[in-house]
Short mmCIF file of C-alpha atoms and ligand atoms in Angstrom, two decimals:
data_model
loop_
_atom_site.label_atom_id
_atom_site.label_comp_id
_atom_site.label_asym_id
_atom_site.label_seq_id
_atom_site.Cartn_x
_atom_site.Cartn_y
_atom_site.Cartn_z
CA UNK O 838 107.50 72.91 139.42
CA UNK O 839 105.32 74.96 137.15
CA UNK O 840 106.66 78.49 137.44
CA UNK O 841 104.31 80.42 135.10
CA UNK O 842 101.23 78.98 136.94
CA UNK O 843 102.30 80.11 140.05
CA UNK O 844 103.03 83.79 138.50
CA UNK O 845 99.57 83.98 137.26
CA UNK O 846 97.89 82.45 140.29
CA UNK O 847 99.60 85.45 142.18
CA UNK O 848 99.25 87.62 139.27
CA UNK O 849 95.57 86.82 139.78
CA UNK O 850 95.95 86.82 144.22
CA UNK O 851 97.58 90.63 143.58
CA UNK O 852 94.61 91.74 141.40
CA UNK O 853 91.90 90.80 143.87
CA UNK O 854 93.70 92.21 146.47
CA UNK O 855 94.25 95.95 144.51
CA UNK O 856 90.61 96.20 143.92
CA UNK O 857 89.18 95.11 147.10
CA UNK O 858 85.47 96.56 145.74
CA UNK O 859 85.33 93.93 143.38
CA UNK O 860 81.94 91.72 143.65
CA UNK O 861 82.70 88.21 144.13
CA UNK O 862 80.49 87.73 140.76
CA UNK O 863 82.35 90.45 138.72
CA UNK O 864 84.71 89.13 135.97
CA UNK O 865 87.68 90.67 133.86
CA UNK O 866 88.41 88.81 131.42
CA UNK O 867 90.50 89.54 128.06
CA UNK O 868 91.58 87.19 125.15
CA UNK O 869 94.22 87.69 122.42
CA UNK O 870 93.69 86.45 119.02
CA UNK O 871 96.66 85.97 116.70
CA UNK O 872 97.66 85.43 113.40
CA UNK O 873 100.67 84.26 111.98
CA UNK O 874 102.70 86.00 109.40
CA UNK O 875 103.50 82.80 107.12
CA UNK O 876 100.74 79.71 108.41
CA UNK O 877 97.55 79.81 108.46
CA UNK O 878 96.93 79.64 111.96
CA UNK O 879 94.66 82.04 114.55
CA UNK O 880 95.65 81.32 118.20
CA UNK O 881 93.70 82.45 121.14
CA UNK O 882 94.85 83.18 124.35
CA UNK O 883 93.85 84.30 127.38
CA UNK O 884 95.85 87.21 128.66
CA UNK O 885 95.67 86.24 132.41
CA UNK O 886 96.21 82.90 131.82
CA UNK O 887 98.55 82.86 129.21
CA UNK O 888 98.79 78.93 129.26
CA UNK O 889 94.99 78.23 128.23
CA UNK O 890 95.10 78.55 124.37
CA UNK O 891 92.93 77.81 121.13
CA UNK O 892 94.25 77.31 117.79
CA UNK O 893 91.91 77.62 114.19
CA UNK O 894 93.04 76.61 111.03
CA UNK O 895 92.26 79.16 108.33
CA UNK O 896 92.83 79.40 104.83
CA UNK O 897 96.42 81.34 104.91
CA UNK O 898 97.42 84.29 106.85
CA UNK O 899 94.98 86.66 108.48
CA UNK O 900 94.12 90.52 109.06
CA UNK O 901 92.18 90.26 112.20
CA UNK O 902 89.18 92.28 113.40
CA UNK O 903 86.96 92.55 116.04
CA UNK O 904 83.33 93.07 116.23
CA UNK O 905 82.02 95.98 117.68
CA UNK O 906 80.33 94.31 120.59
CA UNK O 907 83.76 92.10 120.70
CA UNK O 908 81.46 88.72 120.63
CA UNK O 909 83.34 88.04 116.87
CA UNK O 910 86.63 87.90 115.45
CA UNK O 911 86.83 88.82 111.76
CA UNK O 912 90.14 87.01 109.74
CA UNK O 913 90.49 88.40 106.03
CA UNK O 914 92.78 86.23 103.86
CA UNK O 915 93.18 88.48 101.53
CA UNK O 916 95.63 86.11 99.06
CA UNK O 917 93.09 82.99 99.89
CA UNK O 918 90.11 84.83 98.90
CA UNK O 919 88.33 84.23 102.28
CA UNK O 920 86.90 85.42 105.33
CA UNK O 921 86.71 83.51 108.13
CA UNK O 922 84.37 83.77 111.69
CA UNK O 923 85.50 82.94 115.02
CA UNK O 924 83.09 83.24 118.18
CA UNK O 925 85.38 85.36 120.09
CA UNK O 926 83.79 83.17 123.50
CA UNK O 927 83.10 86.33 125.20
CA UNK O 928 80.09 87.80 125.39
CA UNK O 929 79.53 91.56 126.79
CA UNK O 930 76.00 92.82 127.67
CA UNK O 931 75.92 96.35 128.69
CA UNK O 932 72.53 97.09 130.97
CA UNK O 933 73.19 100.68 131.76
CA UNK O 934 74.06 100.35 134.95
CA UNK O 935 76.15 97.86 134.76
CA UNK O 936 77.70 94.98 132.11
CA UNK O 937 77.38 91.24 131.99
CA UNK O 938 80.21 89.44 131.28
CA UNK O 939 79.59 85.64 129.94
CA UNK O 940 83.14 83.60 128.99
CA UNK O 941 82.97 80.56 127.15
CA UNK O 942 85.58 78.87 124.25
CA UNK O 943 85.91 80.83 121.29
CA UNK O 944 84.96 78.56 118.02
CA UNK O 945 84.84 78.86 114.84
CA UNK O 946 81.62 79.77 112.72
CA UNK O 947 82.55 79.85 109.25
CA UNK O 948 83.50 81.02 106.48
CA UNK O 949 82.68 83.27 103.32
CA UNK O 950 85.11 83.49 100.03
CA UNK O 951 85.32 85.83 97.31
CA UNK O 952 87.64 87.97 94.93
CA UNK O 953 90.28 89.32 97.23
CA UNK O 954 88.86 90.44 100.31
CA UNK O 955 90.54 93.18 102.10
CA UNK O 956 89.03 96.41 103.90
CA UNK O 957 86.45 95.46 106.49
CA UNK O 958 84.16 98.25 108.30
CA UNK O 959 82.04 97.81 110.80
CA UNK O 960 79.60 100.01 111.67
CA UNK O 961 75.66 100.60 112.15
CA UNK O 962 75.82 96.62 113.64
CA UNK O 963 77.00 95.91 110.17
CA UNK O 964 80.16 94.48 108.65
CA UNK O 965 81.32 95.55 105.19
CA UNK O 966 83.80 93.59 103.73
CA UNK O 967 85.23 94.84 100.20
CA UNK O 968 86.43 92.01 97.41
CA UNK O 969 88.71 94.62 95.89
CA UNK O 970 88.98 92.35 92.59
CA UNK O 971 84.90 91.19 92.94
CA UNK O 972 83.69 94.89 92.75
CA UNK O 973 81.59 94.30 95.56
CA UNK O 974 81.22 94.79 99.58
CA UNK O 975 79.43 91.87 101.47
CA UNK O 976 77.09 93.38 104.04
CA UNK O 977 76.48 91.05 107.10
CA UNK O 978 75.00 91.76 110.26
CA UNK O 979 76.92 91.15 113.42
CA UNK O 980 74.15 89.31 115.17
CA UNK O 981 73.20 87.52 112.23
CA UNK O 982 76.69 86.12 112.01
CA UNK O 983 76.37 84.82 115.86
CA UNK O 984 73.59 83.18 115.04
CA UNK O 985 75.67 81.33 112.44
CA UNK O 986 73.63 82.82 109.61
CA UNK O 987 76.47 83.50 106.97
CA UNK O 988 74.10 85.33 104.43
CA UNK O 989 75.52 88.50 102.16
CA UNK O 990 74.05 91.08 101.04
CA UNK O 991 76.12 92.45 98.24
CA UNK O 992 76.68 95.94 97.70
CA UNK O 993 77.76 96.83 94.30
CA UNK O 994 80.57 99.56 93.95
CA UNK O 995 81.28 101.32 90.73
CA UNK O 996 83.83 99.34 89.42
CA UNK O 997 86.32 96.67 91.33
CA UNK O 998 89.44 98.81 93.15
CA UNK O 999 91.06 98.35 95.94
CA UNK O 1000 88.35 100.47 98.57
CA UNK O 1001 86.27 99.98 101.13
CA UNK O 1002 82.20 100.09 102.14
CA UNK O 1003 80.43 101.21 105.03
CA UNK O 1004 77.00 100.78 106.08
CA UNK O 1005 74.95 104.21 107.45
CA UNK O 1006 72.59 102.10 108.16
CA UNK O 1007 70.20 103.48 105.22
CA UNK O 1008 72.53 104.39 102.91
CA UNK O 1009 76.10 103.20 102.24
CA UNK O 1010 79.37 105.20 101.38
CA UNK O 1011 81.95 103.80 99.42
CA UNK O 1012 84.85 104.42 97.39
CA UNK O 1013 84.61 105.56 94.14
CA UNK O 1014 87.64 104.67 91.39
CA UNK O 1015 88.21 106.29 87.74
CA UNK O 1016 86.09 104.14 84.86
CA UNK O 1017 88.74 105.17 82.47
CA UNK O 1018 90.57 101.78 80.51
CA UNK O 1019 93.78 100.47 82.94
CA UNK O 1020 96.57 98.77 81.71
CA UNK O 1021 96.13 94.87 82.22
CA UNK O 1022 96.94 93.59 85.62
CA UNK O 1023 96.46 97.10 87.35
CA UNK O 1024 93.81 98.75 89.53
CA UNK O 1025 91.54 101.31 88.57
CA UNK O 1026 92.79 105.15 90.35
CA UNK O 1027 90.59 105.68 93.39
CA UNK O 1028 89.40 109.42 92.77
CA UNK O 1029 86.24 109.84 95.48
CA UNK O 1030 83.70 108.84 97.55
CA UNK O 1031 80.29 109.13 97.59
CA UNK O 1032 77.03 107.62 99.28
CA UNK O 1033 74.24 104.90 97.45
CA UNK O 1034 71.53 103.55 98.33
CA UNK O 1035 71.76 99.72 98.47
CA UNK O 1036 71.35 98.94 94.44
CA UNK O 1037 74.27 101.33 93.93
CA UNK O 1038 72.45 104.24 93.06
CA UNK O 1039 74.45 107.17 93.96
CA UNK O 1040 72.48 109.70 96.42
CA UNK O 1041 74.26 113.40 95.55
CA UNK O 1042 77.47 114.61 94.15
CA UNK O 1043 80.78 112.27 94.51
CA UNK O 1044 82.85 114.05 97.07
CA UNK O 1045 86.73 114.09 95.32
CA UNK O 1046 89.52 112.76 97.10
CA UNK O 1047 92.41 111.56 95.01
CA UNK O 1048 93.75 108.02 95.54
CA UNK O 1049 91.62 107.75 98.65
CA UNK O 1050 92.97 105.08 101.80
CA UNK O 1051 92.35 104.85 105.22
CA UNK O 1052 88.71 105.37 106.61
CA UNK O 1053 87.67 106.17 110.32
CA UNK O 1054 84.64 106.62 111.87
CA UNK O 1055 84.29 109.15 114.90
CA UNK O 1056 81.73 111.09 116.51
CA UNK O 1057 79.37 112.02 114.03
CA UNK O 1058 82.33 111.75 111.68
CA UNK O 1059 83.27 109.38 108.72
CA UNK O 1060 87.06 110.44 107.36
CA UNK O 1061 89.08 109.48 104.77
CA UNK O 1062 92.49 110.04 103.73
CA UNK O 1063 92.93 112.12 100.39
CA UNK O 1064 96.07 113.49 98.12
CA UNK O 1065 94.26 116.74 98.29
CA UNK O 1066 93.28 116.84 102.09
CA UNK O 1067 91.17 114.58 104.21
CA UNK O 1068 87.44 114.16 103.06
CA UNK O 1069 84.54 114.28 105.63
CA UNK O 1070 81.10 113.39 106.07
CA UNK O 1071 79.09 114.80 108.67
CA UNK O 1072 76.72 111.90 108.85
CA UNK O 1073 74.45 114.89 111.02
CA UNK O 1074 74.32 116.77 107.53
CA UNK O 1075 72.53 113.55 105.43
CA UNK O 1076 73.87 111.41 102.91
CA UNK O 1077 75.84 113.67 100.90
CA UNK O 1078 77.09 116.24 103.64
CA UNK O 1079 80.78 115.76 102.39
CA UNK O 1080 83.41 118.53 103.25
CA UNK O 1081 86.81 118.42 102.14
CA UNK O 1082 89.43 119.34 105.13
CA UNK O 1083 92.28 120.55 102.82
CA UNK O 1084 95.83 120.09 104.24
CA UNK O 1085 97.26 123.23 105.75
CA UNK O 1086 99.71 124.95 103.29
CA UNK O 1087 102.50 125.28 106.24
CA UNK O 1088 102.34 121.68 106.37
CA UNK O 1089 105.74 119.69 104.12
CA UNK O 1090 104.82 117.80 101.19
CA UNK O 1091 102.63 114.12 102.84
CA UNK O 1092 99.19 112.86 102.97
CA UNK O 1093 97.14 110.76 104.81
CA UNK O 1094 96.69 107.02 103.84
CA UNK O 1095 95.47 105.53 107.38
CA UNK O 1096 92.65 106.51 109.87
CA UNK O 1097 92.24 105.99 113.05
CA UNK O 1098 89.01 107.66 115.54
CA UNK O 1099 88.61 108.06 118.93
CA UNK O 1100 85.46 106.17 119.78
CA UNK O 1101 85.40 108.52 122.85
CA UNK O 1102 85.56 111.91 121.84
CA UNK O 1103 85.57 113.15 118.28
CA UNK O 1104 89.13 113.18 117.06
CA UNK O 1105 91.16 111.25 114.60
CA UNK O 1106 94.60 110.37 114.37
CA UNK O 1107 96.30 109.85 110.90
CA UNK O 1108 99.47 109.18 109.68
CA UNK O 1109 101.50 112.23 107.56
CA UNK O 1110 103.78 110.44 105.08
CA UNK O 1111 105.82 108.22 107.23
CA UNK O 1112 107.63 109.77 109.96
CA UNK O 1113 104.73 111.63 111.22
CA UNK O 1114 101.37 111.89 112.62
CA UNK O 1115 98.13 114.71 112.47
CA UNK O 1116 95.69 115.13 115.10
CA UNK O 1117 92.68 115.98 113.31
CA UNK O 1118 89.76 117.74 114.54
CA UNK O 1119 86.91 117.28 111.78
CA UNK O 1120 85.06 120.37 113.78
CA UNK O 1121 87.34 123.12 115.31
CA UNK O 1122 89.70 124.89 113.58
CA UNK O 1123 92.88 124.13 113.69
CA UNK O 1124 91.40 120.92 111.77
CA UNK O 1125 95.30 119.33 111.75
CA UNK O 1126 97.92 119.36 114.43
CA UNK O 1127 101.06 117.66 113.14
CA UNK O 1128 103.77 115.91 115.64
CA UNK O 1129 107.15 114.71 113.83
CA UNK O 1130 107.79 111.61 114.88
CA UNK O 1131 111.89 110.80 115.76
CA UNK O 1132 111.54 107.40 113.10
CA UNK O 1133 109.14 106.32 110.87
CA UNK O 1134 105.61 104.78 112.42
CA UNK O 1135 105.39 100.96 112.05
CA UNK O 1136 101.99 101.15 113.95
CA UNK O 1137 99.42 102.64 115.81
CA UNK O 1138 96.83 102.73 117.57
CA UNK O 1139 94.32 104.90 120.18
CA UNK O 1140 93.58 104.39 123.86
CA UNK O 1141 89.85 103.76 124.21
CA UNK O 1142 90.27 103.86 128.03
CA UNK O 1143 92.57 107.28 128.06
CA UNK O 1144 90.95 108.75 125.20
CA UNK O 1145 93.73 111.97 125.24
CA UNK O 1146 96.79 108.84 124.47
CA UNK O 1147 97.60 107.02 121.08
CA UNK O 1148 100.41 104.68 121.20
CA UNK O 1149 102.93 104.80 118.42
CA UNK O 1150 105.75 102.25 117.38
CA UNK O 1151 108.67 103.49 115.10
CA UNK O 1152 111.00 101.55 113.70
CA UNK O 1153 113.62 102.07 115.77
CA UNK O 1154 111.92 99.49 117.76
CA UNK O 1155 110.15 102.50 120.69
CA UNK O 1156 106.92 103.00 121.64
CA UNK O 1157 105.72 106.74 121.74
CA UNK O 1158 103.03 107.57 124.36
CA UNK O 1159 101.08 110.61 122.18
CA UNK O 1160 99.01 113.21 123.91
CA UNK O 1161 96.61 114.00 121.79
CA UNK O 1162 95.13 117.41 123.70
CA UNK O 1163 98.99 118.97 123.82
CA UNK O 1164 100.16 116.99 120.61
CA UNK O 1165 103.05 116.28 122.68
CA UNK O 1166 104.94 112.58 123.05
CA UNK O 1167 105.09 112.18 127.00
CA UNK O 1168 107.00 109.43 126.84
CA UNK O 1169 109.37 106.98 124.66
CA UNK O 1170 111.01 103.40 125.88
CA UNK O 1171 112.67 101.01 123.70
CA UNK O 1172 110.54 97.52 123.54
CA UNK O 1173 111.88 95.74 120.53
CA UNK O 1174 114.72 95.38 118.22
CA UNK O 1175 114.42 97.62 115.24
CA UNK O 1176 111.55 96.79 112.91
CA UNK O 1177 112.68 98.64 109.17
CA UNK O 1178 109.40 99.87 107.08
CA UNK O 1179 111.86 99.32 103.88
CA UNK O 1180 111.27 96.04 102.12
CA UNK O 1181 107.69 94.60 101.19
CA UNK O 1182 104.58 96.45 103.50
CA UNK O 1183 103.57 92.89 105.06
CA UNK O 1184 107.14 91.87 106.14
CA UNK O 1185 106.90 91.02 109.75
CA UNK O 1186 106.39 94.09 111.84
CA UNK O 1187 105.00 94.01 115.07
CA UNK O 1188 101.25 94.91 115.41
CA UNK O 1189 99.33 96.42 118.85
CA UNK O 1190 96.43 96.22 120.38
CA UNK O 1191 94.76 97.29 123.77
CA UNK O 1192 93.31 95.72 126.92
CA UNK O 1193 92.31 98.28 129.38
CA UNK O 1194 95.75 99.50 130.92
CA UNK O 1195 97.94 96.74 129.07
CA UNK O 1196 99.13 97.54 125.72
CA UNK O 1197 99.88 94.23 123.75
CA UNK O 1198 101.91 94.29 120.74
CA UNK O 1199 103.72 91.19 119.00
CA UNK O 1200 107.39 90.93 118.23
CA UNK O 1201 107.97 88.87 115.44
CA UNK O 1202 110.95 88.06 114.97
CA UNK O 1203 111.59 87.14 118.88
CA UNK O 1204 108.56 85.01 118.74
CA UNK O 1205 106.49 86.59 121.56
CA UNK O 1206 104.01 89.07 122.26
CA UNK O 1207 104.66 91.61 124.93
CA UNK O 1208 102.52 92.59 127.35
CA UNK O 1209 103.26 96.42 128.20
CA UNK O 1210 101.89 98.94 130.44
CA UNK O 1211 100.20 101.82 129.12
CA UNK O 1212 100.86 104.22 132.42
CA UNK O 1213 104.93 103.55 132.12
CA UNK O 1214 105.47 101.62 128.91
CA UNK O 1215 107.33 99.40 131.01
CA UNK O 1216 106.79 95.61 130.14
CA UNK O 1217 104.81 93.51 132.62
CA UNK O 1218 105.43 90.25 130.97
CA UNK O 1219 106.00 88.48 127.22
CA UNK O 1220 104.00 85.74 125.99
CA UNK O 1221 105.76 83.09 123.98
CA UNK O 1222 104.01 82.40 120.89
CA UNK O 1223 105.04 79.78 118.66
CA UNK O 1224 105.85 81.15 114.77
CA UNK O 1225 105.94 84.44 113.85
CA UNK O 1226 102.79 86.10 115.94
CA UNK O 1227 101.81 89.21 113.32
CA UNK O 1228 98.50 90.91 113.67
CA UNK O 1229 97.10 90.46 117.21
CA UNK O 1230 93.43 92.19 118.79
CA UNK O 1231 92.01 92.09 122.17
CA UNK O 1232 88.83 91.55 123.09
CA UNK O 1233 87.08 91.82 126.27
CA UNK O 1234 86.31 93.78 129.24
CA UNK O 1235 84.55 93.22 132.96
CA UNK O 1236 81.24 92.49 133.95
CA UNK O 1237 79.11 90.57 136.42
CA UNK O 1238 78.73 86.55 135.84
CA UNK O 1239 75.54 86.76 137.77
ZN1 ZN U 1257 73.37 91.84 134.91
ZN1 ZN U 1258 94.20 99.38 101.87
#
């Protein structure tokens, strides 16, 4: 007898019968993709049916991305010098009034390679993926891409650093490093941003921000984590409407090296050193709220569905359930075993992602991913993955299959 069948066939039974509106031709459908920590392996899997499963071979192990429309799945190999393009299989068509939902396989589409790929943006229906050793972005278009059209256009930064590129659409903003001599074997200082148009001519002043990392987009907002402060462009300004948000002198010695915004309502959510967080609010002041965290943060990520929650995983193995609005954590429960953040930055650590109301995240070092409810952060069910499951991303949604 095949017991996890019959607990998703009444998984599936319960479902149908909590939403009795539900149009015999509307779908929900949501599929994992994840990459392993060590081989270079993608898996998909569909989260309500646990047991129907892809698997890719890449080049080596993967950062994984989605698309903005959540048709692609974007897997930098950073250490393989290669990016790699997966049909997610699910295609989501939004008419206004309501979606489309179309569900196929997910395949693969190809490939691109160059000098050690690493931050990806995507934004204005573009992707920008930075060779941090090439001294270049590649800028493809999403659609082109699905149409298995694999053709860069290659943004020049000002020298090769480790940074990152985003298309405005007609203009691009990228990092900006020091064109001073480095030692062999080192990377140029990041010292700014600034925008260009696409030949790499720079379009006003380079905004500062000492040893720049971490980029978010929200609102009408571009961010980016600074020594000095966080850095802002108000994309409503033009070009070259940078601000610098300077951190708050009450705050304790930290900065900001990751970004995450609310594609919601504008607000962004950044790390502060390593044990804690700032809300920040590019607009009204107070422009940073800062909530100590009990550990230090291993990951995390925003609620697209809830936009007021972030989730947030310390190391003591909890997840954190963060109210943005009262910068208060409403709720804490113990999911794995610890995870340290001493030791090299890509040793295993579990990763999260979000579909709807579940919260996935992997575990590692148990071999599973579990499946975790954002309302109670109370685990609804783990999903045996062979390996060690690392970064993981949902995509997907409902529609109608009409
Ligand atoms: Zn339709
Ligand atoms: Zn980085």
């Amino acid at each position: 007898m095949n017991f996890p069948q019959i607990s998703a066939a009444l998984l599936a039974a319960l479902a149908v019968a909590a939403s009795p509106a539900r149009a015999e031709d509307e779908a929900v459908a949501w599929r994992l993709f994840v990459a392993d920590h060590t081989s270079p392996t993608i898996t998909a899997i569909d989260l309500d049916q646990p047991e129907q499963r892809w698997t890719f071979d890449i080049a080596g192990p993967a950062k994984l991305y989605p698309s903005p429309t959540e048709a692609l799945v974007i897997a930098v190999q950073s250490d393989h010098e290669r990016v790699d393009f997966l049909r997610s299989g699910l295609t989501l068509d939004n008419h206004g009034d309501h979606a489309d939902i179309d569900v196929a396989d997910p395949a693969t589409i190809g490939n691109i390679s160059g000098p050690r790929p690493f931050h990806v943006v995507n934004h204005s229906g573009d992707i920008a993926i930075a060779f941090d050793k090439g001294g270049y972005a590649s800028i493809l278009g999403e659609a082109a891409i699905l149409e298995g059209k694999l053709e860069e256009q290659q943004f020049p930064m000002n020298v090769a650093h480790h940074g990152f590129v985003a298309s405005m659409g007609d203009y691009f903003v990228s990092s900006i490093a020091s064109e001073d001599p480095v030692a062999e074997g080192k990377a140029p200082p990041r010292v700014g941003l600034g925008s260009f148009s696409a030949d790499g001519a720079r379009i006003g002043d380079m905004q500062v921000c000492t040893d720049l990392h971490g980029e978010a987009f929200s609102g009408s907002f571009l961010l980016a984590g600074c020594k000095e402060g966080i850095a802002a462009l108000d994309t409503r300004g033009g070009a070259d409407a940078f601000t610098m948000l300077a951190y708050p002198a009450d705050l304790p010695d930290g900065h900001t090296g990751t970004l995450l915004g609310s594609p919601v309502m504008q607000m962004f959510l950044g790390n502060y050193g390593a044990d804690s967080v700032v809300i920040v609010d590019p607009v009204a002041q107070p422009h940073f709220t800062r909530v100590e965290l009990p550990f230090r943060r291993v990951d995390f990520i925003l609620d697209p569905l809830k936009a007021q929650f972030a989730y947030i995983l310390t190391e003591d193995g909890s997840l954190h359930r963060l109210n943005m609005l009262s910068a208060e954590i409403e709720q804490t429960v113990q999911i794995t075993q610890p995870y340290s953040i001493d030791g090299h930055w890509r040793d295993p650590r579990p990763r999260m992602t979000l579909a709807d109301n579940r919260l996935i995240l992997t575990d590692p070092l148990a071999e599973t991913l579990r499946v975790i409810d954002t309302a109670t952060l109370s685990e609804i069910e783990a999903i045996d993955v062979e390996g060690i499951p690392y970064n993981v991303i949902a995509v997907g949604g409902s529609g109608l299959t009409h």
